[in-house]
PDB file of C-alpha atoms and ligand atoms in Angstrom:
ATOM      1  CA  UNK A 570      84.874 -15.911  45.698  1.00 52.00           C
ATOM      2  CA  UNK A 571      81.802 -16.132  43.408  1.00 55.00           C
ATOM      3  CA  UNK A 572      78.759 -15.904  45.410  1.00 56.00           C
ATOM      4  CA  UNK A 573      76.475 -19.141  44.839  1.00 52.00           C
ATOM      5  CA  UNK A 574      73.397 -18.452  42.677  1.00 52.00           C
ATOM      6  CA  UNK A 575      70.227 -17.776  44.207  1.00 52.00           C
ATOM      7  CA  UNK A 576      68.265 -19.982  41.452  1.00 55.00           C
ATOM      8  CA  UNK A 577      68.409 -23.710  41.457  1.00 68.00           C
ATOM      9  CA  UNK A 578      66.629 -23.852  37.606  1.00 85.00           C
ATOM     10  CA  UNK A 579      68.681 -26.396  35.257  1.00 97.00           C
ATOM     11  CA  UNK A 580      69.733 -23.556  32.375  1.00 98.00           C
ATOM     12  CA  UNK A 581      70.481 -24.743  28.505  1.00 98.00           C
ATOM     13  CA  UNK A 582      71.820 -22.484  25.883  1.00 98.00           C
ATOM     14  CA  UNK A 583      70.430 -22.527  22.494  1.00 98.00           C
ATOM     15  CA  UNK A 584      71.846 -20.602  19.558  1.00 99.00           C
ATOM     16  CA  UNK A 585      70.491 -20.129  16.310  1.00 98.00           C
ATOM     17  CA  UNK A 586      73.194 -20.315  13.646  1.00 98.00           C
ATOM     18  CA  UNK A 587      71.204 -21.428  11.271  1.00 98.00           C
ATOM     19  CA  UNK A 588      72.002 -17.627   8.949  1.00 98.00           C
ATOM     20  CA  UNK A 589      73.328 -17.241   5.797  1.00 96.00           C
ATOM     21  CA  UNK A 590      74.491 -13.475   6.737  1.00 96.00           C
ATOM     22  CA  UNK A 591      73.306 -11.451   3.318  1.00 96.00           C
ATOM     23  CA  UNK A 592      74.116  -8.300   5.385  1.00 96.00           C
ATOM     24  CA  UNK A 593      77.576  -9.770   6.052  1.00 97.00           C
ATOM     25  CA  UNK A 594      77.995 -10.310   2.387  1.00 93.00           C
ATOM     26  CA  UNK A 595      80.718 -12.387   3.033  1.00 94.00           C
ATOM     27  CA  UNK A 596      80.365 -15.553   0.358  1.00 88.00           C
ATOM     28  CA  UNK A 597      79.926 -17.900   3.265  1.00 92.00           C
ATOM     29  CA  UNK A 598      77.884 -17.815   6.646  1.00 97.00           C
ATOM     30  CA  UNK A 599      79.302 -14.896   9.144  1.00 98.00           C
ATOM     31  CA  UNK A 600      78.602 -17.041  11.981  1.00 98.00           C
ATOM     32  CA  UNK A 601      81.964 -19.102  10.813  1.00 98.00           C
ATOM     33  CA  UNK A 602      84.161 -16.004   9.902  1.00 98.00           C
ATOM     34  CA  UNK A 603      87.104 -15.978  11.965  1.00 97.00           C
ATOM     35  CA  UNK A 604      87.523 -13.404  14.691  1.00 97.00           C
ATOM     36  CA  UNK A 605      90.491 -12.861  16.588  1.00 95.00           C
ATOM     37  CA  UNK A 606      91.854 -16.220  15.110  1.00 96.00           C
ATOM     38  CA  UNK A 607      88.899 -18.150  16.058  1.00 97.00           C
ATOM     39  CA  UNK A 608      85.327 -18.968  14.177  1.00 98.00           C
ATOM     40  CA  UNK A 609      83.002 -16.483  15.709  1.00 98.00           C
ATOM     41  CA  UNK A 610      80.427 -19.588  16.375  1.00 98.00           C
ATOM     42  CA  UNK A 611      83.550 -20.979  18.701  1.00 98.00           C
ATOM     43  CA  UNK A 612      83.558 -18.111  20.405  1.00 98.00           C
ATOM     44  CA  UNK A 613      79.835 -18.088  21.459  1.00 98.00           C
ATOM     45  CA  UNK A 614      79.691 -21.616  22.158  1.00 98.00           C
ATOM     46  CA  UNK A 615      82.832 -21.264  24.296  1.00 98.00           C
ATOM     47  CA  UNK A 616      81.065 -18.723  26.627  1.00 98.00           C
ATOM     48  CA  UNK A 617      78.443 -21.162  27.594  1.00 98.00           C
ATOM     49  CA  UNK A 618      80.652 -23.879  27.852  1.00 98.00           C
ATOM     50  CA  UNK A 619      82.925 -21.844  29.959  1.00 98.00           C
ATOM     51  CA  UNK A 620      80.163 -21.137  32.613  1.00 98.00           C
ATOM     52  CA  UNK A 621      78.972 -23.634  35.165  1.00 97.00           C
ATOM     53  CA  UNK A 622      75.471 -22.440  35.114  1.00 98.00           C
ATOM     54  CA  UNK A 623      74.930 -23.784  31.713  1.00 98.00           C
ATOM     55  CA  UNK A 624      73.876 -27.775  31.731  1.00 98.00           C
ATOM     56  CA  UNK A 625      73.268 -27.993  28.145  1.00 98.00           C
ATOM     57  CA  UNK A 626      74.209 -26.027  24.724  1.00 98.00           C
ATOM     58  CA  UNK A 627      72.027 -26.695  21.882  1.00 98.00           C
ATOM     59  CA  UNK A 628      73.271 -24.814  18.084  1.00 98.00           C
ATOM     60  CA  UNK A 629      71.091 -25.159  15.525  1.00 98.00           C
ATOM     61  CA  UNK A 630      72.044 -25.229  11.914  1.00 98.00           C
ATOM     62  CA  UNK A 631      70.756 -25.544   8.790  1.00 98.00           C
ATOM     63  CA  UNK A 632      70.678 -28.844   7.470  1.00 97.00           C
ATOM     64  CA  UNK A 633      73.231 -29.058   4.469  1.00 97.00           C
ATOM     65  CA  UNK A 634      75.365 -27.071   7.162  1.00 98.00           C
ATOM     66  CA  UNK A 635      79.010 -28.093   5.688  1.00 97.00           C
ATOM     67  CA  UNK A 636      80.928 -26.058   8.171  1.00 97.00           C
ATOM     68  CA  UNK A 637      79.840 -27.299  11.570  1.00 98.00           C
ATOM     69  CA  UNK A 638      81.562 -30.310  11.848  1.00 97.00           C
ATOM     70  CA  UNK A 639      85.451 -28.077  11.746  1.00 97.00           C
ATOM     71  CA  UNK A 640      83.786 -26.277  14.220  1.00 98.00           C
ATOM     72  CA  UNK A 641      82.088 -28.421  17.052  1.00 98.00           C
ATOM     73  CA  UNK A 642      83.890 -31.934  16.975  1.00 95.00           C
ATOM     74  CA  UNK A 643      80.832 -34.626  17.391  1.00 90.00           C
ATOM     75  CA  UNK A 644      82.218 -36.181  20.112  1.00 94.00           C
ATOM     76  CA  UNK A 645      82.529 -32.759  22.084  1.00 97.00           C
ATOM     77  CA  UNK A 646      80.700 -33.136  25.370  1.00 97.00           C
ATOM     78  CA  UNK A 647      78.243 -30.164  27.018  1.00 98.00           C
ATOM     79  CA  UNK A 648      76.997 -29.572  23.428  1.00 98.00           C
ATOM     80  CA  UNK A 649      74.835 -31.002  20.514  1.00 98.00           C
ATOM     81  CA  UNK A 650      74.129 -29.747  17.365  1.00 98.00           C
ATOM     82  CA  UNK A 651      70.421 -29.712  15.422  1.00 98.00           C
ATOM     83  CA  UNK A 652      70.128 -29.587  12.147  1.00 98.00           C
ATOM     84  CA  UNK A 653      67.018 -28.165  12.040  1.00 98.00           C
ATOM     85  CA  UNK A 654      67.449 -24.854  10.909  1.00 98.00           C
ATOM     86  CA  UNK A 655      64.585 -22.656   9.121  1.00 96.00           C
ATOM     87  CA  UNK A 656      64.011 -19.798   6.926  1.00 94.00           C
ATOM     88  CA  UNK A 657      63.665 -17.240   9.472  1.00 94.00           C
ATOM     89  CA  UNK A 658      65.619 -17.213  13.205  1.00 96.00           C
ATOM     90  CA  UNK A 659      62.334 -17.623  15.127  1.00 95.00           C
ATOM     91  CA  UNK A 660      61.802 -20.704  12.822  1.00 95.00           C
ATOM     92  CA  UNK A 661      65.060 -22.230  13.609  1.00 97.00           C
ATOM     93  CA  UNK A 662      64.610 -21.423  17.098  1.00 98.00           C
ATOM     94  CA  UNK A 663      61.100 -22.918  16.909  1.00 97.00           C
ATOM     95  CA  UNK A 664      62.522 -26.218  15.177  1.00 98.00           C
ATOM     96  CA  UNK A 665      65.368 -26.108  18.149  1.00 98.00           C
ATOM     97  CA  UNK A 666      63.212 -25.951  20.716  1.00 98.00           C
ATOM     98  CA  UNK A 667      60.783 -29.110  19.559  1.00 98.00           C
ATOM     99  CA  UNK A 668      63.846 -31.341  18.825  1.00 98.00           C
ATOM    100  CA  UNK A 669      64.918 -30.945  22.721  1.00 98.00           C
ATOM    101  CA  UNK A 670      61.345 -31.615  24.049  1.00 98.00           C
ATOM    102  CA  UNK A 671      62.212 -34.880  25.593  1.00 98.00           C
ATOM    103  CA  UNK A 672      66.222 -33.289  26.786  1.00 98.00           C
ATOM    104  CA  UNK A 673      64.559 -30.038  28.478  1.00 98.00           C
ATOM    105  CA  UNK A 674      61.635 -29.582  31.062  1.00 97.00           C
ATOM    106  CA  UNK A 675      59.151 -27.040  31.257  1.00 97.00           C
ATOM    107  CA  UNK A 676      60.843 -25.238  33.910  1.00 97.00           C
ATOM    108  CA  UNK A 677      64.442 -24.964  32.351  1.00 98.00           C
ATOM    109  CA  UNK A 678      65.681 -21.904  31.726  1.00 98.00           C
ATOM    110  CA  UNK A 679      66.482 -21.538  27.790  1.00 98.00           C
ATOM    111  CA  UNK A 680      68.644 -19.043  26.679  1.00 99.00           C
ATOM    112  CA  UNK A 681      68.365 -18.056  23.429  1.00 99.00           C
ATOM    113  CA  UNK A 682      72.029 -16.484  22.245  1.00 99.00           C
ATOM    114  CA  UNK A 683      72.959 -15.684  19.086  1.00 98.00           C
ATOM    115  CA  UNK A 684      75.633 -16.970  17.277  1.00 98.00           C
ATOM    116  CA  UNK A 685      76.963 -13.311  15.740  1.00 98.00           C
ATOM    117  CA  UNK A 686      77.418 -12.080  18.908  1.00 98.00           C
ATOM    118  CA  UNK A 687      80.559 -13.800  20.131  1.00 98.00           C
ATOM    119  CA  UNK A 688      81.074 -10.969  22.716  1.00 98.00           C
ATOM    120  CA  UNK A 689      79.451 -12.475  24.918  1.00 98.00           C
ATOM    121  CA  UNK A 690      81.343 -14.109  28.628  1.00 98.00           C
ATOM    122  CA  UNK A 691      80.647 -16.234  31.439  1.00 98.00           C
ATOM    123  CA  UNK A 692      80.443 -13.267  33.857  1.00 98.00           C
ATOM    124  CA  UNK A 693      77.276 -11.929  31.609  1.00 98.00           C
ATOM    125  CA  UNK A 694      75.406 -15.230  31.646  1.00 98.00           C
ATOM    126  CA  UNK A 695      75.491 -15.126  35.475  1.00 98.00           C
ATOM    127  CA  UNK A 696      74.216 -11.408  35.380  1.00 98.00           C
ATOM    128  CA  UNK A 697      71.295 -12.322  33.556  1.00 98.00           C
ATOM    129  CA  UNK A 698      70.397 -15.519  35.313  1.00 98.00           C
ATOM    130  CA  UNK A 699      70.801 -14.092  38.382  1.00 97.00           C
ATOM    131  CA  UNK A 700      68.823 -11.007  37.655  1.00 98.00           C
ATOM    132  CA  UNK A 701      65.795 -12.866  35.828  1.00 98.00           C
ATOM    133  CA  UNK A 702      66.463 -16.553  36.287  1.00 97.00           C
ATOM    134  CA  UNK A 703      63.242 -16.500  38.733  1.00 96.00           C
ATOM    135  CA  UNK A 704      61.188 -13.526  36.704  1.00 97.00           C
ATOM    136  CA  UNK A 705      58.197 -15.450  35.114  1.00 97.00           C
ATOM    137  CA  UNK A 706      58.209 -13.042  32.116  1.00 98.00           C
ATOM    138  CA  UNK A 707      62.005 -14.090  31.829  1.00 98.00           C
ATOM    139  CA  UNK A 708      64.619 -11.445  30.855  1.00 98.00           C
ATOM    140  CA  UNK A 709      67.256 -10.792  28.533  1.00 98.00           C
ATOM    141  CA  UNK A 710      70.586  -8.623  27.961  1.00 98.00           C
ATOM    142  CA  UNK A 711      70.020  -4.954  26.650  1.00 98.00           C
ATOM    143  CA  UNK A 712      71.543  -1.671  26.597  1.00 98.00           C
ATOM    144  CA  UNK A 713      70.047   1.543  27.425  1.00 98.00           C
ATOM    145  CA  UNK A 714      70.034   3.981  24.564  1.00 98.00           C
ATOM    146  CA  UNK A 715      72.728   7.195  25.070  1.00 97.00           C
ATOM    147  CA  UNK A 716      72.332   8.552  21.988  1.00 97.00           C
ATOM    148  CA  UNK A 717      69.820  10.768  20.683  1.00 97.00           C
ATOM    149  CA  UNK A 718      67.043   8.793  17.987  1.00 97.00           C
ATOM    150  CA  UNK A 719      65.759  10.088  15.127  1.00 97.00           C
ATOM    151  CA  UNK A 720      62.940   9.008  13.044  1.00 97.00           C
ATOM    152  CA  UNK A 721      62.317   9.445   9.145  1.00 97.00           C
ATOM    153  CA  UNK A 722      58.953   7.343   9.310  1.00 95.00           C
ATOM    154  CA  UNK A 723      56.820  10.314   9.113  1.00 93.00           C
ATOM    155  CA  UNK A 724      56.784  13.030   5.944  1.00 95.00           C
ATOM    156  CA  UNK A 725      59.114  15.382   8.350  1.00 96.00           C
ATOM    157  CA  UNK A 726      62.505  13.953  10.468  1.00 97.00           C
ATOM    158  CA  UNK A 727      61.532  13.940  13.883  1.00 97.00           C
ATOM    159  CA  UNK A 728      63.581  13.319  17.097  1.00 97.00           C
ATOM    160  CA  UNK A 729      62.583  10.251  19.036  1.00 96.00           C
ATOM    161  CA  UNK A 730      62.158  11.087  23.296  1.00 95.00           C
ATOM    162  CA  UNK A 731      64.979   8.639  24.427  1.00 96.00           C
ATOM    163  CA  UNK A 732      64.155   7.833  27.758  1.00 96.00           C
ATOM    164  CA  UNK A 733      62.964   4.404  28.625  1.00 97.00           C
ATOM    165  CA  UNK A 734      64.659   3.625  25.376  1.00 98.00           C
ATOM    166  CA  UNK A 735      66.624   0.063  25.267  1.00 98.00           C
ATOM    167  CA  UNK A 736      68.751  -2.044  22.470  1.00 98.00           C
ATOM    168  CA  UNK A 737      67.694  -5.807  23.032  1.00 98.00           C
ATOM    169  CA  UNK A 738      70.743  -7.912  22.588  1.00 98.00           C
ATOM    170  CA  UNK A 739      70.966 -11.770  23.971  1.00 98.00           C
ATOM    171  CA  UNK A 740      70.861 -14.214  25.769  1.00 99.00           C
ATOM    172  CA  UNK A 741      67.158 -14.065  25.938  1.00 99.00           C
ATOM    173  CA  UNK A 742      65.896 -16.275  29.027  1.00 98.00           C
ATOM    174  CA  UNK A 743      62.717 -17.990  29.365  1.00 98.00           C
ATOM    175  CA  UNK A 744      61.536 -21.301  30.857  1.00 98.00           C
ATOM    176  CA  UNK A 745      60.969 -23.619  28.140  1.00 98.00           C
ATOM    177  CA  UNK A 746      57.291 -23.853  28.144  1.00 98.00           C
ATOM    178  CA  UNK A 747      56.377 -20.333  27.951  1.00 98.00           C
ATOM    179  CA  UNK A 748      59.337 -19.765  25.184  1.00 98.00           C
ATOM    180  CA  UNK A 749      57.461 -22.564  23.070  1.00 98.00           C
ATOM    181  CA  UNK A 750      54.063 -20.959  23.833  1.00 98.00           C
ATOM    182  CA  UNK A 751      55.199 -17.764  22.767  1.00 98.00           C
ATOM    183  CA  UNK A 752      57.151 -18.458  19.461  1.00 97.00           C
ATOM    184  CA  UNK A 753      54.076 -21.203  18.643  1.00 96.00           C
ATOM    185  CA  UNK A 754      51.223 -18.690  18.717  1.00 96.00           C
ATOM    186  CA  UNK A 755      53.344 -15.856  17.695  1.00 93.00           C
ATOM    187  CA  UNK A 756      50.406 -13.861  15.388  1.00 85.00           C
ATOM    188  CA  UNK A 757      52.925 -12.582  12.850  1.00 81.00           C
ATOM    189  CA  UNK A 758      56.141 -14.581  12.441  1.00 74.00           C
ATOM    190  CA  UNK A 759      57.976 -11.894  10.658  1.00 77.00           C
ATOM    191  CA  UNK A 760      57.136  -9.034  13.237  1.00 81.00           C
ATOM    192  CA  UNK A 761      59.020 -11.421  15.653  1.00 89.00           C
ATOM    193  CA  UNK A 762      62.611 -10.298  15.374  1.00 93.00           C
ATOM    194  CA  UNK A 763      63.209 -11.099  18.980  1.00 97.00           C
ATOM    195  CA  UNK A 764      62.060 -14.265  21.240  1.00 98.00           C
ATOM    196  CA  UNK A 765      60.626 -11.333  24.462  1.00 98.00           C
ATOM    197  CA  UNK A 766      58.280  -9.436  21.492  1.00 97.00           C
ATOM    198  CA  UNK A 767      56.681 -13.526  21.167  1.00 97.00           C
ATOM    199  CA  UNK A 768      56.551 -13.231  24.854  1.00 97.00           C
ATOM    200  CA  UNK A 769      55.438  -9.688  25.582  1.00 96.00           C
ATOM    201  CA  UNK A 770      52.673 -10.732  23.101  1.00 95.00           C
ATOM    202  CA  UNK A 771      51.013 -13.346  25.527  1.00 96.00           C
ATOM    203  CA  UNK A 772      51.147 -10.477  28.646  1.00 97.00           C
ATOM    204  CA  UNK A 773      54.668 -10.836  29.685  1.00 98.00           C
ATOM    205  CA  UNK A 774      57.385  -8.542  31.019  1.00 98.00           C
ATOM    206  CA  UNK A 775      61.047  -9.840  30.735  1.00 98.00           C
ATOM    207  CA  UNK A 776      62.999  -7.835  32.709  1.00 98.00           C
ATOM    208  CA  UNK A 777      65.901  -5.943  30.627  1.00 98.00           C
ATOM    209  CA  UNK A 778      69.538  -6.800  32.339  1.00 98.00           C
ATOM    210  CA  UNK A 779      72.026  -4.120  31.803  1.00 98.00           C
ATOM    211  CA  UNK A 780      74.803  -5.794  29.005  1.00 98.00           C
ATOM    212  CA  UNK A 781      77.890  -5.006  27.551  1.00 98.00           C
ATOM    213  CA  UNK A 782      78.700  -3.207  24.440  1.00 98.00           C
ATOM    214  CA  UNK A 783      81.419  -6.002  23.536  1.00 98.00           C
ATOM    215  CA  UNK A 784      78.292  -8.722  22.907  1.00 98.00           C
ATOM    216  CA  UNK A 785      77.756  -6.907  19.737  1.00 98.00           C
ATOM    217  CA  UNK A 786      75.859  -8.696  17.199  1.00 98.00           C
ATOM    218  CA  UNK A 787      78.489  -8.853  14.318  1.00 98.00           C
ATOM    219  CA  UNK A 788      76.253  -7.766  11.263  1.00 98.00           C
ATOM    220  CA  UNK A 789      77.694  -5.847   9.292  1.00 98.00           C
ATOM    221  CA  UNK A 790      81.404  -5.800   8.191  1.00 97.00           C
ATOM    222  CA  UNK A 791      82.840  -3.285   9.901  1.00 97.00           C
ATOM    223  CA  UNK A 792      81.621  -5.181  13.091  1.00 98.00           C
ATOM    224  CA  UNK A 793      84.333  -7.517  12.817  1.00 98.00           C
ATOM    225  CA  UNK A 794      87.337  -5.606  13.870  1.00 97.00           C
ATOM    226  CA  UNK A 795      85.036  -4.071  16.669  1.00 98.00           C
ATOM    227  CA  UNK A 796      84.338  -7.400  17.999  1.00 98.00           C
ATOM    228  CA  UNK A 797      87.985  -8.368  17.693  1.00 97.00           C
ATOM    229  CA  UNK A 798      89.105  -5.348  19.420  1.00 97.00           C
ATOM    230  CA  UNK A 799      86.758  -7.007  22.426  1.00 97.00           C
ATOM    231  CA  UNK A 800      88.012 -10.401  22.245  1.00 95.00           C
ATOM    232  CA  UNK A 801      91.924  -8.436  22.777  1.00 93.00           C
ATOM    233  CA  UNK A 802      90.550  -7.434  26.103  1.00 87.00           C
ATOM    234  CA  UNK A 803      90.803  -8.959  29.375  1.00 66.00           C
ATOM    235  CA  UNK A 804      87.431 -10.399  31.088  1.00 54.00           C
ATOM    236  CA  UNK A 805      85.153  -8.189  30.942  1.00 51.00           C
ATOM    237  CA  UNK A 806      82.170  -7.726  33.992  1.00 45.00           C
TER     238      UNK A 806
HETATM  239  N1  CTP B 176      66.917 -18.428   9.395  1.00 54.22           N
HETATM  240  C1  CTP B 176      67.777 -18.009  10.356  1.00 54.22           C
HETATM  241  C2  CTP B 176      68.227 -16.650  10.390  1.00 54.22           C
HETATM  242  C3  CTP B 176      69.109 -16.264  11.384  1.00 54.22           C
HETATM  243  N2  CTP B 176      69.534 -17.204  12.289  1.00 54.22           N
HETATM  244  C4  CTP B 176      70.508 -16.837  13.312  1.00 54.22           C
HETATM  245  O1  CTP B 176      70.000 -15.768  14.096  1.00 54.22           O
HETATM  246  C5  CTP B 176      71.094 -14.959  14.561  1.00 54.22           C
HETATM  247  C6  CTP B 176      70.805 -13.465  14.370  1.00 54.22           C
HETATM  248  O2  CTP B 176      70.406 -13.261  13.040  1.00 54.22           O
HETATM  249  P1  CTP B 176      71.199 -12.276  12.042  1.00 54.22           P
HETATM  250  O3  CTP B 176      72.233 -11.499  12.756  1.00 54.22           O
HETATM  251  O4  CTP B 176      70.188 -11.559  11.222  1.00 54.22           O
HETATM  252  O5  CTP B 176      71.969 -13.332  11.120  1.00 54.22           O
HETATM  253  P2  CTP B 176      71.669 -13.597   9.589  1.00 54.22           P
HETATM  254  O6  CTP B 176      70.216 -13.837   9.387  1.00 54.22           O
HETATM  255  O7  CTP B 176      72.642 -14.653   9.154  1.00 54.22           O
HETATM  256  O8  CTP B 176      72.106 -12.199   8.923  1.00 54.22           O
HETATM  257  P3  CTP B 176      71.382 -11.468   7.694  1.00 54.22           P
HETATM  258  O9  CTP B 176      70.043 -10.987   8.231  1.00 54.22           O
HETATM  259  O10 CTP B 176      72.318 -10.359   7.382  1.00 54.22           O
HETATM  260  O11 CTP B 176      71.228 -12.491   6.604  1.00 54.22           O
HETATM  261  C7  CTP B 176      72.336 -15.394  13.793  1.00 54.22           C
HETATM  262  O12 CTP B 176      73.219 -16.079  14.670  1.00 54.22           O
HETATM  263  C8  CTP B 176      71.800 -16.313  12.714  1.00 54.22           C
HETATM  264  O13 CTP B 176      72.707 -17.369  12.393  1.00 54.22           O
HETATM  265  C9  CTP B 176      69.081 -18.516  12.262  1.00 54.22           C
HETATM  266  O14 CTP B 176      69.485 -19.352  13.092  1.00 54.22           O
HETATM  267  N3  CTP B 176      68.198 -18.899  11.295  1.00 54.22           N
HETATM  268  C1  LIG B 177      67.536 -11.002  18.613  1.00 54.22           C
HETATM  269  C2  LIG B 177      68.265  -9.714  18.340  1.00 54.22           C
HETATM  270  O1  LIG B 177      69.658  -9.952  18.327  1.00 54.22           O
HETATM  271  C3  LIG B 177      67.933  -8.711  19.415  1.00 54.22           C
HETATM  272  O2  LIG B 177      68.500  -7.466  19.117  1.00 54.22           O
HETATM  273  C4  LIG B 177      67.878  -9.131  16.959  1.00 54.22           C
HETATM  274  O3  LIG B 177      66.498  -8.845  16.943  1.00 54.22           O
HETATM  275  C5  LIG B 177      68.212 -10.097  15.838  1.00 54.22           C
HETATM  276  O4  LIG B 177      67.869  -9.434  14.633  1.00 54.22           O
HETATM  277  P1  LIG B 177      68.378 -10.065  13.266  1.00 54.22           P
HETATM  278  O5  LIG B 177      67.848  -9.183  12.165  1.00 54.22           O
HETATM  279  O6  LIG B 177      67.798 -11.472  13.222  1.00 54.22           O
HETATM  280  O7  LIG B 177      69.862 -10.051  13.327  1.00 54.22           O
END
C-alpha cells in the first residue's frame, strides 16, 4: 500500500520537446524516434500521465511541429500541447511557462522533464516530490558520480576530486513563481543548461534526489538501445 504523500501542492509536468537533436543526427527530431516500439516523447508523457501526483502535463513544441499530432491525440485528456517552442531549451521552457500563467499558480509545483529521457516512471516522480515537494529551493533527480573525472581544461590532464560530485538529470521541481523568476533574470541564457543553475543563481539550494540510471537522457545514438534495454525491464524503484 502506497503511503499517502506528505505534500498537498497541485504538481504539473512540463517537457520541453521543442529539439531538433543535431547530436542525435537522426534526419528528424530524437524526441519522436521510436524506442522499444513506442515514440520516445510517448514514453515520457506516459510516466506523468501514469502517476496520480501529476494534475497537469504541459509539452512544448516548436511551432511548425509536424509530428505531434501522431503522437498526443488533441482530444487526449491530462495533457496539452504549446507550440511555443524556442531556440534554446530554457527559451522553450520560458515560452511554456508564460503560456500556462492563467492554468498554474504560484505555488504549483512544475516539473520540468525532458522529453529524451523516456526512462523515467511513476515510482521516480513520487521520490522526488516527496523528497523536495516542500524544499523552497526545489529539487531535482541526479546521480552521484562513481567514476573517476578527468579534466583537459588546463595545459596538463588533471584528475577531478569526485566527491560531492553529482550528474543532474530531471524532473527538475520548482514552484512556479520562483521557476519563472529564475529562468526570467537568468544573467546569461546560454550558461543555463539546467532550470536549478537559473535557480541556484538567485540564492537557492534544490536538493539533489538520488535517480535512476534508466532516465538516461537519450543523446547520442548509441543511447537508444540502452534506453530500450530499460524500457524491457520490469518497474523499476
Ligand atoms: N530549443 C530547444 C532545445 C532543446 N529542447 C528540449 O530539451 C531537452 C533536452 O535537450 P537536448 O537533449 O539537448 O535535446 P536537443 O537540443 O534536441 O539535442 P541536441 O543538443 O543534440 O540538438 C530535449 O527534450 C529537447 O527536445 C527544447 O525544448 N527546445
Ligand atoms: C537538463 C539536463 O538534462 C540536466 O542534465 C541537461 O542539462 C540538458 O542538457 P542539453 O544539452 O540541453 O541536453
Amino acid at each position: 500500500m502506497t503511503e499517502p504523500l506528505q505534500t498537498t501542492r497541485r504538481c504539473v509536468a512540463l517537457i520541453p520537446a521543442a529539439g531538433v537533436g543535431a547530436r542525435m543526427a537522426a534526419g528528424s527530431p530524437k524526441q519522436y524516434l521510436p524506442i522499444a516500439g513506442q515514440p520516445m516523447l510517448r514514453l515520457t508523457a506516459d510516466a506523468f500521465l501514469a502517476s496520480p501526483l501529476i494534475s497537469h502535463t504541459y509539452i512544448v513544441v516548436s511551432e511548425g511541429d509536424g509530428y505531434i499530432d501522431g503522437v498526443i491525440s488533441p482530444s487526449e485528456t491530462g495533457v496539452t500541447v504549446l507550440r511555443c517552442g524556442g531556440p534554446t531549451r530554457m527559451d522553450s521552457i520560458l515560452n511554456g511557462l508564460r503560456a500556462v500563467r492563467e492554468q498554474v499558480a504560484d505555488t504549483d509545483l512544475v516539473l520540468v522533464h525532458d522529453a529524451a529521457r523516456p526512462g523515467l516512471t511513476p515510482a521516480l516522480i513520487r521520490k522526488l516530490i516527496e523528497g523536495a515537494g516542500d524544499a523552497p529551493g526545489g529539487g531535482l533527480l541526479a546521480l552521484p558520480v562513481v567514476d573517476t573525472v578527468k579534466s583537459t581544461r588546463g595545459s596538463a590532464l588533471a584528475t577531478v576530486p569526485r566527491d560531492g560530485l553529482w550528474l543532474a538529470q530531471t524532473p527538475q521541481m520548482f514552484n512556479y513563481a520562483l521557476l519563472l523568476r529564475a529562468l526570467s533574470e537568468a544573467p546569461d541564457p546560454l550558461a543555463v543548461t539546467d532550470d536549478a543553475s537559473a535557480v541556484e543563481m538567485l540564492g537557492y539550494s534544490p536538493l539533489l534526489i538520488e535517480g535512476h540510471p534508466r532516465n538516461l537522457k537519450v543523446t547520442l545514438p548509441s543511447d537508444i538501445r540502452i534506453a530500450e534495454m530499460y524500457m524491457a525491464q520490469t518497474e523499476q524503484e
